[in-house]
Amino acid sequence: LELSGAADLRDEVKALLVRHGLWTHLDPAIATDDVIAATGRDEKVTADGLGFVLCARPGDVATGQAVEPGALRTAVERLR
């Protein structure tokens, strides 16, 4: 949701995850570069690259969206 620019929805989902005892942060031992490298091995990677699913609000999603590398790095770093 960080990449979607949906801060209010991101905060709402985070609160739900916390309420149910689920993780909302990356383990500090996991390097940002390793997370980014793993996205390149996703099954949704095509000849055009990796398409992300971005969600502006529930029910309003866009699939196959390209994301700038810097935006992806920032999103991963914000999970720290």
Coordinates of C-alpha atoms in Angstrom, one line a residue:
L1 CA 0.0 0.0 0.0
E2 CA 3.0 2.2 0.3
L3 CA 3.6 2.0 -3.4
S4 CA -0.1 2.8 -4.0
G5 CA 0.1 6.1 -2.2
A6 CA -2.8 5.0 0.0
A7 CA -1.6 6.1 3.4
D8 CA -4.9 6.0 5.1
L9 CA -5.6 2.5 3.8
R10 CA -2.1 1.4 4.7
D11 CA -2.6 2.6 8.3
E12 CA -5.9 0.8 8.5
V13 CA -4.5 -2.4 7.3
K14 CA -1.5 -2.1 9.6
A15 CA -3.8 -1.7 12.6
L16 CA -5.7 -4.8 11.5
L17 CA -2.5 -6.8 11.2
V18 CA -1.3 -5.6 14.6
R19 CA -4.7 -6.5 16.2
H20 CA -4.3 -10.0 15.0
G21 CA -0.7 -10.4 16.1
L22 CA 0.8 -10.4 12.6
W23 CA 4.1 -8.8 11.6
T24 CA 4.1 -5.3 10.2
H25 CA 7.9 -4.8 10.0
L26 CA 10.8 -6.5 8.3
D27 CA 13.3 -8.4 10.4
P28 CA 16.4 -6.1 10.6
A29 CA 18.6 -9.0 9.6
I30 CA 17.0 -9.1 6.1
A31 CA 18.8 -6.8 3.8
T32 CA 16.8 -4.4 1.6
D33 CA 18.7 -5.5 -1.4
D34 CA 17.7 -9.1 -0.7
V35 CA 14.0 -8.2 -0.6
I36 CA 14.3 -6.2 -3.8
A37 CA 16.2 -9.1 -5.5
A38 CA 13.4 -11.5 -4.4
T39 CA 10.8 -9.4 -6.2
G40 CA 12.6 -10.1 -9.4
R41 CA 12.0 -13.8 -8.9
D42 CA 8.2 -13.4 -8.5
E43 CA 6.0 -15.6 -10.7
K44 CA 4.4 -12.4 -12.1
V45 CA 7.6 -11.3 -13.8
T46 CA 7.1 -11.1 -17.6
A47 CA 9.3 -9.9 -20.5
D48 CA 8.1 -6.4 -19.6
G49 CA 9.3 -6.7 -16.0
L50 CA 7.5 -7.2 -12.7
G51 CA 4.0 -5.8 -12.5
F52 CA 2.8 -4.7 -9.1
V53 CA -0.8 -4.7 -7.9
L54 CA -1.5 -1.2 -6.6
C55 CA -4.6 -0.5 -4.5
A56 CA -6.0 3.0 -4.1
R57 CA -8.9 1.8 -2.0
P58 CA -10.7 -1.5 -1.4
G59 CA -12.1 -2.6 -4.8
D60 CA -10.0 -0.1 -6.7
V61 CA -6.9 -2.0 -7.9
A62 CA -4.6 -1.7 -10.9
T63 CA -2.6 -4.8 -11.9
G64 CA 0.6 -5.0 -13.8
Q65 CA 1.8 -1.6 -12.7
A66 CA 5.5 -0.7 -13.2
V67 CA 7.1 0.8 -10.1
E68 CA 10.3 3.0 -10.2
P69 CA 13.2 1.2 -8.5
G70 CA 13.7 4.1 -6.1
A71 CA 10.0 3.9 -5.0
L72 CA 10.4 0.2 -4.4
R73 CA 13.5 0.7 -2.3
T74 CA 11.8 3.5 -0.3
A75 CA 8.8 1.2 0.4
V76 CA 11.0 -1.6 1.6
E77 CA 13.0 0.7 3.8
R78 CA 9.8 2.0 5.4
L79 CA 9.0 -1.5 6.6
R80 CA 12.0 -1.2 9.0

